[in-house]
Coordinates of C-alpha atoms in Angstrom, one line a residue:
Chain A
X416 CA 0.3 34.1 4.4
X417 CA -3.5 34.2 3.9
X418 CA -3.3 37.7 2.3
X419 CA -0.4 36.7 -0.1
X420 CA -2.2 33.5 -1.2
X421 CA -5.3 35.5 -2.3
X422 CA -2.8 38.0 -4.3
X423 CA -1.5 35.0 -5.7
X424 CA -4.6 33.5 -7.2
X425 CA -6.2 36.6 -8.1
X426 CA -3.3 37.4 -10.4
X427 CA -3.2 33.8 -11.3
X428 CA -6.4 33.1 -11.7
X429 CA -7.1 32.6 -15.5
X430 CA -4.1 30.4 -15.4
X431 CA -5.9 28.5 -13.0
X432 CA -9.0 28.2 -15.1
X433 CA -7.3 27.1 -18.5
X434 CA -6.2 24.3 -16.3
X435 CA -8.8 23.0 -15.1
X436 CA -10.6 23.2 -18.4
X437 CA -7.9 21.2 -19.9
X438 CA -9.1 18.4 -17.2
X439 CA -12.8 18.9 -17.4
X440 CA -13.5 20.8 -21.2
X441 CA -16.8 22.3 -19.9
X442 CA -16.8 25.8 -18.7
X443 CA -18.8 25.1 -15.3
X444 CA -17.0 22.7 -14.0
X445 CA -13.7 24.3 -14.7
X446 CA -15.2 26.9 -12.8
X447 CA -16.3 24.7 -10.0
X448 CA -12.9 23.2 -9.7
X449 CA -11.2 26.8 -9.5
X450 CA -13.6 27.6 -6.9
X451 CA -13.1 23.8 -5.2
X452 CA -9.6 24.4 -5.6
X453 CA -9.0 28.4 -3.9
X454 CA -11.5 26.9 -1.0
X455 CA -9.4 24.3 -0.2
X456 CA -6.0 26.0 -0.3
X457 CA -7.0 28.7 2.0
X458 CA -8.5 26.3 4.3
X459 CA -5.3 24.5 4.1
X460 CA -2.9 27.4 4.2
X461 CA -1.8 26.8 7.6
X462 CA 0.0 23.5 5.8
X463 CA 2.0 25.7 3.6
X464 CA 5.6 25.7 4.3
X465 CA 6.9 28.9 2.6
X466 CA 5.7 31.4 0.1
X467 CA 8.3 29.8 -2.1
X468 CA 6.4 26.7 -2.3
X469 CA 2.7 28.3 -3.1
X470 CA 2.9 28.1 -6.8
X471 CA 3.5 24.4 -7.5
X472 CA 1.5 23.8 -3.9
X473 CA -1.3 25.6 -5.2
X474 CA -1.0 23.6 -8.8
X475 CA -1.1 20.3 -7.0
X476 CA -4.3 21.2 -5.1
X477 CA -5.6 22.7 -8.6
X478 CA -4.4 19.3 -9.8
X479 CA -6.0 16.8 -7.6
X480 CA -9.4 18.7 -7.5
X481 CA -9.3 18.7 -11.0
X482 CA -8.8 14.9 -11.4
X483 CA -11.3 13.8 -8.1
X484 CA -14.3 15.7 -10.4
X485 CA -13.4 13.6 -13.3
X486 CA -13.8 10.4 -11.3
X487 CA -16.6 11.8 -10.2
X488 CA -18.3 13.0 -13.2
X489 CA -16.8 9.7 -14.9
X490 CA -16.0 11.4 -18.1
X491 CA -11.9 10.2 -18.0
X492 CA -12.5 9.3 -21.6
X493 CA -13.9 12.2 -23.0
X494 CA -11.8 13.4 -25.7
X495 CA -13.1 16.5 -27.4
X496 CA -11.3 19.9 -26.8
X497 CA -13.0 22.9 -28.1
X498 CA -11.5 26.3 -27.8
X499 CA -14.1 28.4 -27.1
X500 CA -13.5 31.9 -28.6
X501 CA -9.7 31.7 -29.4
X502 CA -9.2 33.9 -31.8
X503 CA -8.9 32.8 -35.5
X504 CA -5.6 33.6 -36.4
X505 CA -4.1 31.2 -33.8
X506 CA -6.7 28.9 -35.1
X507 CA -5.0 26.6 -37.7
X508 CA -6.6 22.8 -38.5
X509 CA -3.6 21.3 -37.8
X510 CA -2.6 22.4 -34.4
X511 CA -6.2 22.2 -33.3
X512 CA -6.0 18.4 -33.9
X513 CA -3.2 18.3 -32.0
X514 CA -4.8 20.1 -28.9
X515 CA -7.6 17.3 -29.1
X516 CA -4.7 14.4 -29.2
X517 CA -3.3 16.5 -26.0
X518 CA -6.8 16.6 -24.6
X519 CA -7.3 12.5 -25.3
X520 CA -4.0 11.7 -23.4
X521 CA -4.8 9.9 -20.5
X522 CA -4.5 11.9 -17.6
X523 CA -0.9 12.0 -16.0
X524 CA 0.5 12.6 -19.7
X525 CA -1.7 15.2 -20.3
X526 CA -0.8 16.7 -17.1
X527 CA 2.7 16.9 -18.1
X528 CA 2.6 18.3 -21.3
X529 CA 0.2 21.0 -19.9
X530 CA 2.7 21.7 -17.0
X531 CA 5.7 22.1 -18.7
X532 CA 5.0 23.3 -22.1
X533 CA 1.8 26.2 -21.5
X534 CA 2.8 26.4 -17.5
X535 CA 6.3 26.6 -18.4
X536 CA 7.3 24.5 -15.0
X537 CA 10.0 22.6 -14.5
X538 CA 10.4 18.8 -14.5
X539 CA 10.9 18.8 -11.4
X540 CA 8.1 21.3 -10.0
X541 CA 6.0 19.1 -12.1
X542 CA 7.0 16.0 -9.8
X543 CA 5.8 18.5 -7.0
X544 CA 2.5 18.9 -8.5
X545 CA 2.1 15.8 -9.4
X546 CA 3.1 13.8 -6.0
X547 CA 5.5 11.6 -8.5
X548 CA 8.8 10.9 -8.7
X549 CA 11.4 13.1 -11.1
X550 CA 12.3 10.1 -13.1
X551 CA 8.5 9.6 -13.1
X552 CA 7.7 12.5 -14.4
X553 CA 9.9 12.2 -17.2
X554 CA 9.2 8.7 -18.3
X555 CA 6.0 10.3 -18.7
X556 CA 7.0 13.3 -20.5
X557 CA 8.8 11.4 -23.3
X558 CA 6.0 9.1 -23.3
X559 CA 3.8 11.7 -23.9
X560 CA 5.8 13.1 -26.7
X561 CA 6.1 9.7 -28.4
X562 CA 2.4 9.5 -28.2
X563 CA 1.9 13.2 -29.8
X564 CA 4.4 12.4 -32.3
X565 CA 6.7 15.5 -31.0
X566 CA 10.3 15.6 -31.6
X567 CA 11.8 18.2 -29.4
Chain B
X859 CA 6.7 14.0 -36.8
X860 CA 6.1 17.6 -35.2
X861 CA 8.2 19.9 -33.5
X862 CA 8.4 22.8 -30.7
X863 CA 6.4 24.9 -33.3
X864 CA 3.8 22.8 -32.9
X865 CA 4.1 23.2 -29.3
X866 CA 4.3 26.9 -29.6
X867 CA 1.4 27.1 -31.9
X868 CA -0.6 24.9 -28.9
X869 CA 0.3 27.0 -26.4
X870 CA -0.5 30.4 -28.3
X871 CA -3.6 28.5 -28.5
X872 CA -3.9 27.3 -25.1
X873 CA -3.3 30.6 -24.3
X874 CA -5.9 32.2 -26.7
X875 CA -8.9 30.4 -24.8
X876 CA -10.8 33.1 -23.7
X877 CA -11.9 32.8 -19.6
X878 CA -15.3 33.5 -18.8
X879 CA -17.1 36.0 -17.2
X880 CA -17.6 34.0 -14.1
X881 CA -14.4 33.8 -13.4
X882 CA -13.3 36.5 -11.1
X883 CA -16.7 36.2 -9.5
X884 CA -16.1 32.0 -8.5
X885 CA -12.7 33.1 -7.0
X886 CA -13.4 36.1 -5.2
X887 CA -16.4 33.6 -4.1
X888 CA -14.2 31.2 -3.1
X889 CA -12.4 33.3 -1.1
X890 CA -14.9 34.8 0.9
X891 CA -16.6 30.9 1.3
X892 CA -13.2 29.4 2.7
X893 CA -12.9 32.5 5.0
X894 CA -16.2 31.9 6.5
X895 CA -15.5 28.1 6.2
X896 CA -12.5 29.1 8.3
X897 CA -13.9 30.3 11.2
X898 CA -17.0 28.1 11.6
X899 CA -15.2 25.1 11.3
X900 CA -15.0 23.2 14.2
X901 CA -13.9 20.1 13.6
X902 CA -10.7 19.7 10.9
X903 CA -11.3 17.6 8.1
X904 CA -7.9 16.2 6.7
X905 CA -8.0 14.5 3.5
X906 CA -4.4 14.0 1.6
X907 CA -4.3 15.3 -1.5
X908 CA -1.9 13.3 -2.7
X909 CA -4.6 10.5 -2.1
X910 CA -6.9 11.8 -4.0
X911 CA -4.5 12.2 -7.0
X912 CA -3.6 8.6 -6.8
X913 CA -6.8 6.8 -8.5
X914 CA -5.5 3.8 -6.6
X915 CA -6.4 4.8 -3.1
X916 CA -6.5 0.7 -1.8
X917 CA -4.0 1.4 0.3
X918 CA -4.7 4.7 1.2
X919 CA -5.0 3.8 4.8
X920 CA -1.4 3.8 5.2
X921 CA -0.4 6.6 2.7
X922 CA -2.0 8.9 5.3
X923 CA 0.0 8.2 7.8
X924 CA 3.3 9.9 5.9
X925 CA 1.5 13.1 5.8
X926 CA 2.6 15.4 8.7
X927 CA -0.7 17.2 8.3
X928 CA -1.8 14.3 10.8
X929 CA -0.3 15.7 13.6
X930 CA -3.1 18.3 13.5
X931 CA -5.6 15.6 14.1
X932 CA -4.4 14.4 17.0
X933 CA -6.0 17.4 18.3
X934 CA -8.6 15.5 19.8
X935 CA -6.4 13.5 22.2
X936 CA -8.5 12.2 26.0
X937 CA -5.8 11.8 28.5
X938 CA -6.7 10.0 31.3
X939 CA -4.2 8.8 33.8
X940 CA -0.9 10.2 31.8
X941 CA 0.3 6.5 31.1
X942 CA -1.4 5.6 27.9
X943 CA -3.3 7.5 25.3
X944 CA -6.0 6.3 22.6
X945 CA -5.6 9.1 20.2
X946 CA -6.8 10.0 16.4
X947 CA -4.3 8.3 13.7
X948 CA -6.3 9.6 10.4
X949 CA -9.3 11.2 10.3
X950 CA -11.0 12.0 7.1
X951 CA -14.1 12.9 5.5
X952 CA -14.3 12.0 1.4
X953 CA -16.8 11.7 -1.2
X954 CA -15.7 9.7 -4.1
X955 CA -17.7 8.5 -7.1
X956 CA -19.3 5.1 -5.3
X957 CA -19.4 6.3 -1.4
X958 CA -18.5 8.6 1.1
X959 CA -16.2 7.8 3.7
X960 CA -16.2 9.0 7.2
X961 CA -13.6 7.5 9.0
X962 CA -11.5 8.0 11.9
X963 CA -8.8 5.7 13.2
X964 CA -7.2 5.3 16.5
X965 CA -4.1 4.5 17.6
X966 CA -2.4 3.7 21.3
X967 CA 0.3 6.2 22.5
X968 CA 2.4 6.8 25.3
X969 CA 2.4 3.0 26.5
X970 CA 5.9 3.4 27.2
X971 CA 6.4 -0.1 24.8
X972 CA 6.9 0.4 20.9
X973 CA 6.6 -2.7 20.4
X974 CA 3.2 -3.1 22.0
X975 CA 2.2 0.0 20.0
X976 CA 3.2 -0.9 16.7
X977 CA 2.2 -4.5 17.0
X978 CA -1.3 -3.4 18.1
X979 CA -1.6 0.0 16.0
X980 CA -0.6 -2.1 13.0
X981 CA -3.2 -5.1 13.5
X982 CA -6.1 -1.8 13.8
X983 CA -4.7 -0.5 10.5
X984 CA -5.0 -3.4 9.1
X985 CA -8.6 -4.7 10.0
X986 CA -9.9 -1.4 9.1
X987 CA -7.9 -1.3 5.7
X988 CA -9.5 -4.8 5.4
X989 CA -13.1 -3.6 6.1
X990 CA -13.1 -0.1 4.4
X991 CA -11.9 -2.4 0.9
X992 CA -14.4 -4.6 1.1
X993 CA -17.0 -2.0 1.7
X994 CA -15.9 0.1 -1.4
X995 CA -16.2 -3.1 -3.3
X996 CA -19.9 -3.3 -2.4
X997 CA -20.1 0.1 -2.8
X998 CA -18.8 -0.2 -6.5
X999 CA -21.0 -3.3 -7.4
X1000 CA -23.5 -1.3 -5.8
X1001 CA -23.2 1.3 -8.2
X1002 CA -23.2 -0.8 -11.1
X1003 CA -26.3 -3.3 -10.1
X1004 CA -28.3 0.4 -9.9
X1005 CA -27.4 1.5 -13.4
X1006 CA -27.7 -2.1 -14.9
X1007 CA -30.8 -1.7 -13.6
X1008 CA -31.9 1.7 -14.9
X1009 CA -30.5 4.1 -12.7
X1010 CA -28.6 7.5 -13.9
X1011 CA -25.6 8.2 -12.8
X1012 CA -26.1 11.8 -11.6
X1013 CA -29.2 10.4 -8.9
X1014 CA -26.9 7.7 -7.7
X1015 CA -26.4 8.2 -4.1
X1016 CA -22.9 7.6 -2.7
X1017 CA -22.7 4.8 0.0
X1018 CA -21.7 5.7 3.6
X1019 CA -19.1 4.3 5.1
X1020 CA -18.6 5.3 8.7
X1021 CA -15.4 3.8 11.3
X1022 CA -15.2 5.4 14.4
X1023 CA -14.0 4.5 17.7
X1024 CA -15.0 4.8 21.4
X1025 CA -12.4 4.6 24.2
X1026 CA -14.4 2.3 27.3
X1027 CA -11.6 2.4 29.9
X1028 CA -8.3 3.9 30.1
X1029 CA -6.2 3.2 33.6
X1030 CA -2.6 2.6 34.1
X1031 CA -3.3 -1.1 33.9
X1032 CA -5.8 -1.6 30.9
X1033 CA -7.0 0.3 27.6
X1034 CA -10.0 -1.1 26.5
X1035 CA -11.7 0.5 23.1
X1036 CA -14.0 -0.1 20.6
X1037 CA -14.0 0.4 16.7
X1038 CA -17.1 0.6 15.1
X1039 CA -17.7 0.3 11.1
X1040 CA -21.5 0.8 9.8
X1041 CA -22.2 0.9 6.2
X1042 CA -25.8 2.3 4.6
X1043 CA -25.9 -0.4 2.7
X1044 CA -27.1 -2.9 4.7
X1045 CA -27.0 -3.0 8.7
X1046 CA -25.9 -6.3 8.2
X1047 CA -22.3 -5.2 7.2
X1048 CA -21.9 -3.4 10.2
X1049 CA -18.6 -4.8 12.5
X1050 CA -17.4 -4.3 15.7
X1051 CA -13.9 -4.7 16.7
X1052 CA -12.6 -4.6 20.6
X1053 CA -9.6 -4.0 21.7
X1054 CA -8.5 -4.8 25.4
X1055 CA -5.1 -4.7 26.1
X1056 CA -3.8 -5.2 29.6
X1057 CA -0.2 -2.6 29.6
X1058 CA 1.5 -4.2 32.0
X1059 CA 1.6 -7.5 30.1
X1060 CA 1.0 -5.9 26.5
X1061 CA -1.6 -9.1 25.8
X1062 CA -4.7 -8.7 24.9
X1063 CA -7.2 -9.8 27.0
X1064 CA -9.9 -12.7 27.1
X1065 CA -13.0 -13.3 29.2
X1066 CA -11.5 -15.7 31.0
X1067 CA -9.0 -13.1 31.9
X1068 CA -11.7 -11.1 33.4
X1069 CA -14.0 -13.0 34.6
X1070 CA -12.2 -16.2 35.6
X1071 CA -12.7 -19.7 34.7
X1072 CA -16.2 -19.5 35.1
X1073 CA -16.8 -16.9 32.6
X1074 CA -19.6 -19.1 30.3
X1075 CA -21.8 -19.3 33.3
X1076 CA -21.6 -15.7 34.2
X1077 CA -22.4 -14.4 30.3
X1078 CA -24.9 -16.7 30.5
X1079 CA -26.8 -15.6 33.7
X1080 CA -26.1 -12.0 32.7
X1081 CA -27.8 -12.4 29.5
X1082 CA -30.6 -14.2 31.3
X1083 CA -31.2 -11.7 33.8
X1084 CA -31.2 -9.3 30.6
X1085 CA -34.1 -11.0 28.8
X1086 CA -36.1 -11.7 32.5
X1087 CA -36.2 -8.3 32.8
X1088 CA -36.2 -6.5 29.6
X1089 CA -39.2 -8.1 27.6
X1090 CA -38.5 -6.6 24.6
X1091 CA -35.1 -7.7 23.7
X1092 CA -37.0 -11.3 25.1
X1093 CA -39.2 -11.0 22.2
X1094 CA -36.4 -10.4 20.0
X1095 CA -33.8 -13.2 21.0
X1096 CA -34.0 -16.3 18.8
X1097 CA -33.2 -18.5 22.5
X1098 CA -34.6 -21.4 20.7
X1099 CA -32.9 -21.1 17.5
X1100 CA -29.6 -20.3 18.0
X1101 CA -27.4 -22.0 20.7
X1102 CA -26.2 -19.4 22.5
X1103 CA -23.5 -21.1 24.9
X1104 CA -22.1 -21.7 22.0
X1105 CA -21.1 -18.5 20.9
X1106 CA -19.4 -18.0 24.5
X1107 CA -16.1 -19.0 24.3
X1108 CA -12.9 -17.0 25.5
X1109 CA -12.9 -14.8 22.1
X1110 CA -16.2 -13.2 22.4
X1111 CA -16.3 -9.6 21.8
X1112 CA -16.5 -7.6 24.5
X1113 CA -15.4 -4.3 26.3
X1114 CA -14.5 -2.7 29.8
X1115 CA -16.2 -0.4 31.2
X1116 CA -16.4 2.1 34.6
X1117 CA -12.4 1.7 34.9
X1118 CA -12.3 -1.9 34.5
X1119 CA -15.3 -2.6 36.7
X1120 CA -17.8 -3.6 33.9
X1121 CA -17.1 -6.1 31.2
X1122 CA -19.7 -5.7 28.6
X1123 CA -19.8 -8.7 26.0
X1124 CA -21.1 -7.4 23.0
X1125 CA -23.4 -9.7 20.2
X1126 CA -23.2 -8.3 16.6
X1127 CA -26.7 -7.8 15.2
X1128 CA -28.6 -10.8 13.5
X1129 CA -26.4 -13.0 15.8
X1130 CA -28.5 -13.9 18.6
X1131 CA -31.9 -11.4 18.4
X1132 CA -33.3 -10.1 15.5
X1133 CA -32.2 -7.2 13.9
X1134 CA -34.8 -4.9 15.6
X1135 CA -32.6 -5.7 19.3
X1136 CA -29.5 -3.9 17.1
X1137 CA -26.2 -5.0 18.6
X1138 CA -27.0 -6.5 22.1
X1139 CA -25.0 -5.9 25.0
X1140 CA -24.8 -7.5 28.6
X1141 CA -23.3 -6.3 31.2
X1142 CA -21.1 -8.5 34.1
X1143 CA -19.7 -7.3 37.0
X1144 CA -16.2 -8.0 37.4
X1145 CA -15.8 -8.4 41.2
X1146 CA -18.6 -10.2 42.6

């Protein structure tokens, strides 16, 4: 299991990284939470049920170490996204500003949107993740969107 | 209003973040850390994710218990006798923004009487949920009172918060244990809980239980004898300010020791010596 974990966040590690940056917008602490993160599932991988399950097992781990460093470094409200690098022609004003509105939701929206829409997970893998509820997760999703402004 | 182009155009962008260099070297750093983490570790360290994500963690005491991770814990499990066992209920090891919290909680197994072990598992849960929220509430205002007062966040110390427990006797006929709480704070929040539970009766038990009817007398030569002979806990005990029969009634703290031999009534610090004497202890002989 050990040796399939690794493959699985080798391959998935940048993934991993855009995540945590989402949570913690500063490049050494996403870092630090990837590293937090693959430390802990591999410590932990005796607790993993099937192969199956590793992805949205994994996330949740991702997940929580993510969110425990930004109670720790207290910077919940921190609302500035930058996108280091990305490359100009996916650069437009408009979406931009709506990447800093994803990046000021509070946490469990933002979580959400992140999940399903650039993890492309399911609702309910999400509630996995997450440790919440289906209907949970969905009250939050619409709540998100009505907070974004999105109309799907 | 936008629309799933909007989205699309995020997640291009999302996607269009570039990852550092550092990347492949944290994980494959990772990796080799948790496989040498792996093999040293001796002792497991369980702490529920889940927890963790929930910012409200006042209850957490009980949340652990759903997590079958526990049952790896109980790893640590004295058995002595084969008719009762004091065993690890949670266990875990946490730093969070205002403290750190080493705690590990036990329960009562094997009694043979659920309701003996609920009823006294869930009083232990309890009083230690009790004390851990009241210690993170110190630790909190604790936090703030040092930055109102000029500290930086990033030098701020988390406060420790220890519970652990110590099993005194375990027969067929009694389980006697102790849970201890200490908090860097101040010694003065430190608490000690005892737990002595006769099995065959499933009540707790009392000095007079003990040591008979004449229990007062016999805490009170024993702590005389104490300070005759020990002249530095003499030094320490405040015998003139604080009446000490007083504090000697049938719910004084204490523990058994050498199978039931020993009762040892215990005096929280401050309460009858100055700090300096820590927690005094005196010990009776059951049969004399």
């Amino acid at each position: 299991m050990t040796e399939e974990l690794c493959d699985f966040i080798r391959e998935n590690r940048e993934s991993f990284y855009r995540l945590a940056y989402s949570y913690l917008k500063n490049r050494d602490d996403a870092l630090d939470a990837v590293h937090d993160a693959i430390v802990t599932a591999i410590e932990k991988s005796a607790t993993l049920r099937s192969a199956g399950a590793m992805r949205t097992w994994f996330y949740r781990i991702l997940v929580n170490t993510c969110l425990m460093k930004l109670r720790r470094l207290g910077r919940e409200t921190l609302c500035r996204w930058d996108i280091p690098d990305a490359t100009a022609d996916v650069t437009d004003a408009e979406t931009l500003d709506l990447m800093r509105a994803v990046a000021a939701l509070e946490p469990k929206y933002r979580t959400v949107i992140v999940l399903r829409f650039f993890e492309d997970m399911s609702l309910r893998e999400i509630a996995e993740v997450t440790g919440a509820r289906l209907s949970t997760v969905k009250t939050r999703l619409y709540r998100a969107l009505e907070l974004l402004q999105i109309e799907l | 209003m936008k629309n799933t182009d909007d989205l699309r155009r995020m997640r291009e962008m999302y996607e269009a973040q570039a990852v550092p260099d550092g990347l492949s070297e944290a994980v494959e750093s990772a990796i080799g850390d948790a496989s040498v983490k792996r093999t040293r570790r001796a002792i497991v360290h369980l702490r529920r994710a889940s927890a963790i994500a929930a910012a409200a963690v006042a209850t957490f005491v009980l949340l652990l218990n759903t997590n079958p991770a526990f049952a790896a814990a109980m790893a640590d499990t004295p058995v002595i006798g084969g008719i009762c066992r004091v065993v690890t209920f949670a266990k875990y090891d946490r730093t969070e923004k205002f403290d750190h919290l080493r705690v590990r909680i036990p329960e009562i197994a094997d009694t043979g009487d659920d309701a003996l072990e609920n009823r006294v598992n869930l009083e232990i849960r309890y009083q230690i949920e009790n004390e851990l929220k009241a210690a993170r509430v110190r630790a909190e205002e604790y936090y703030e009172a040092f930055i109102a007062t000029g500290g930086k966040p990033e030098e701020f110390v988390p406060m420790e918060i220890f519970v652990d427990y110590e099993i005194k006797t375990l027969t067929e006929e009694t389980v006697s244990f102790v849970i201890y709480k200490e908090e860097s704070l101040a010694a003065v929040y430190g608490q000690v809980f005892c737990y002595n539970v006769d099995l065959d009766t499933g009540r707790y038990l009392t000095l007079r239980d003990v040591l008979g009817d004449s229990y007062k007398q016999r805490v009170l030569d024993a702590i005389d004898r104490r300070i005759a002979s020990d002249s530095e806990l003499a030094m320490y005990v405040f015998d003139s300010e604080v009446d000490i029969p007083s504090l000697i009634d049938e719910d004084r703290m204490f523990y058994l020791k050498d199978d039931g031999k020993t009762a040892v009534v215990i005096f929280d610090k401050y309460e009858i010596a100055a700090g300096a004497a820590g927690r005094p202890e005196f010990e009776i002989t059951i049969d004399e």
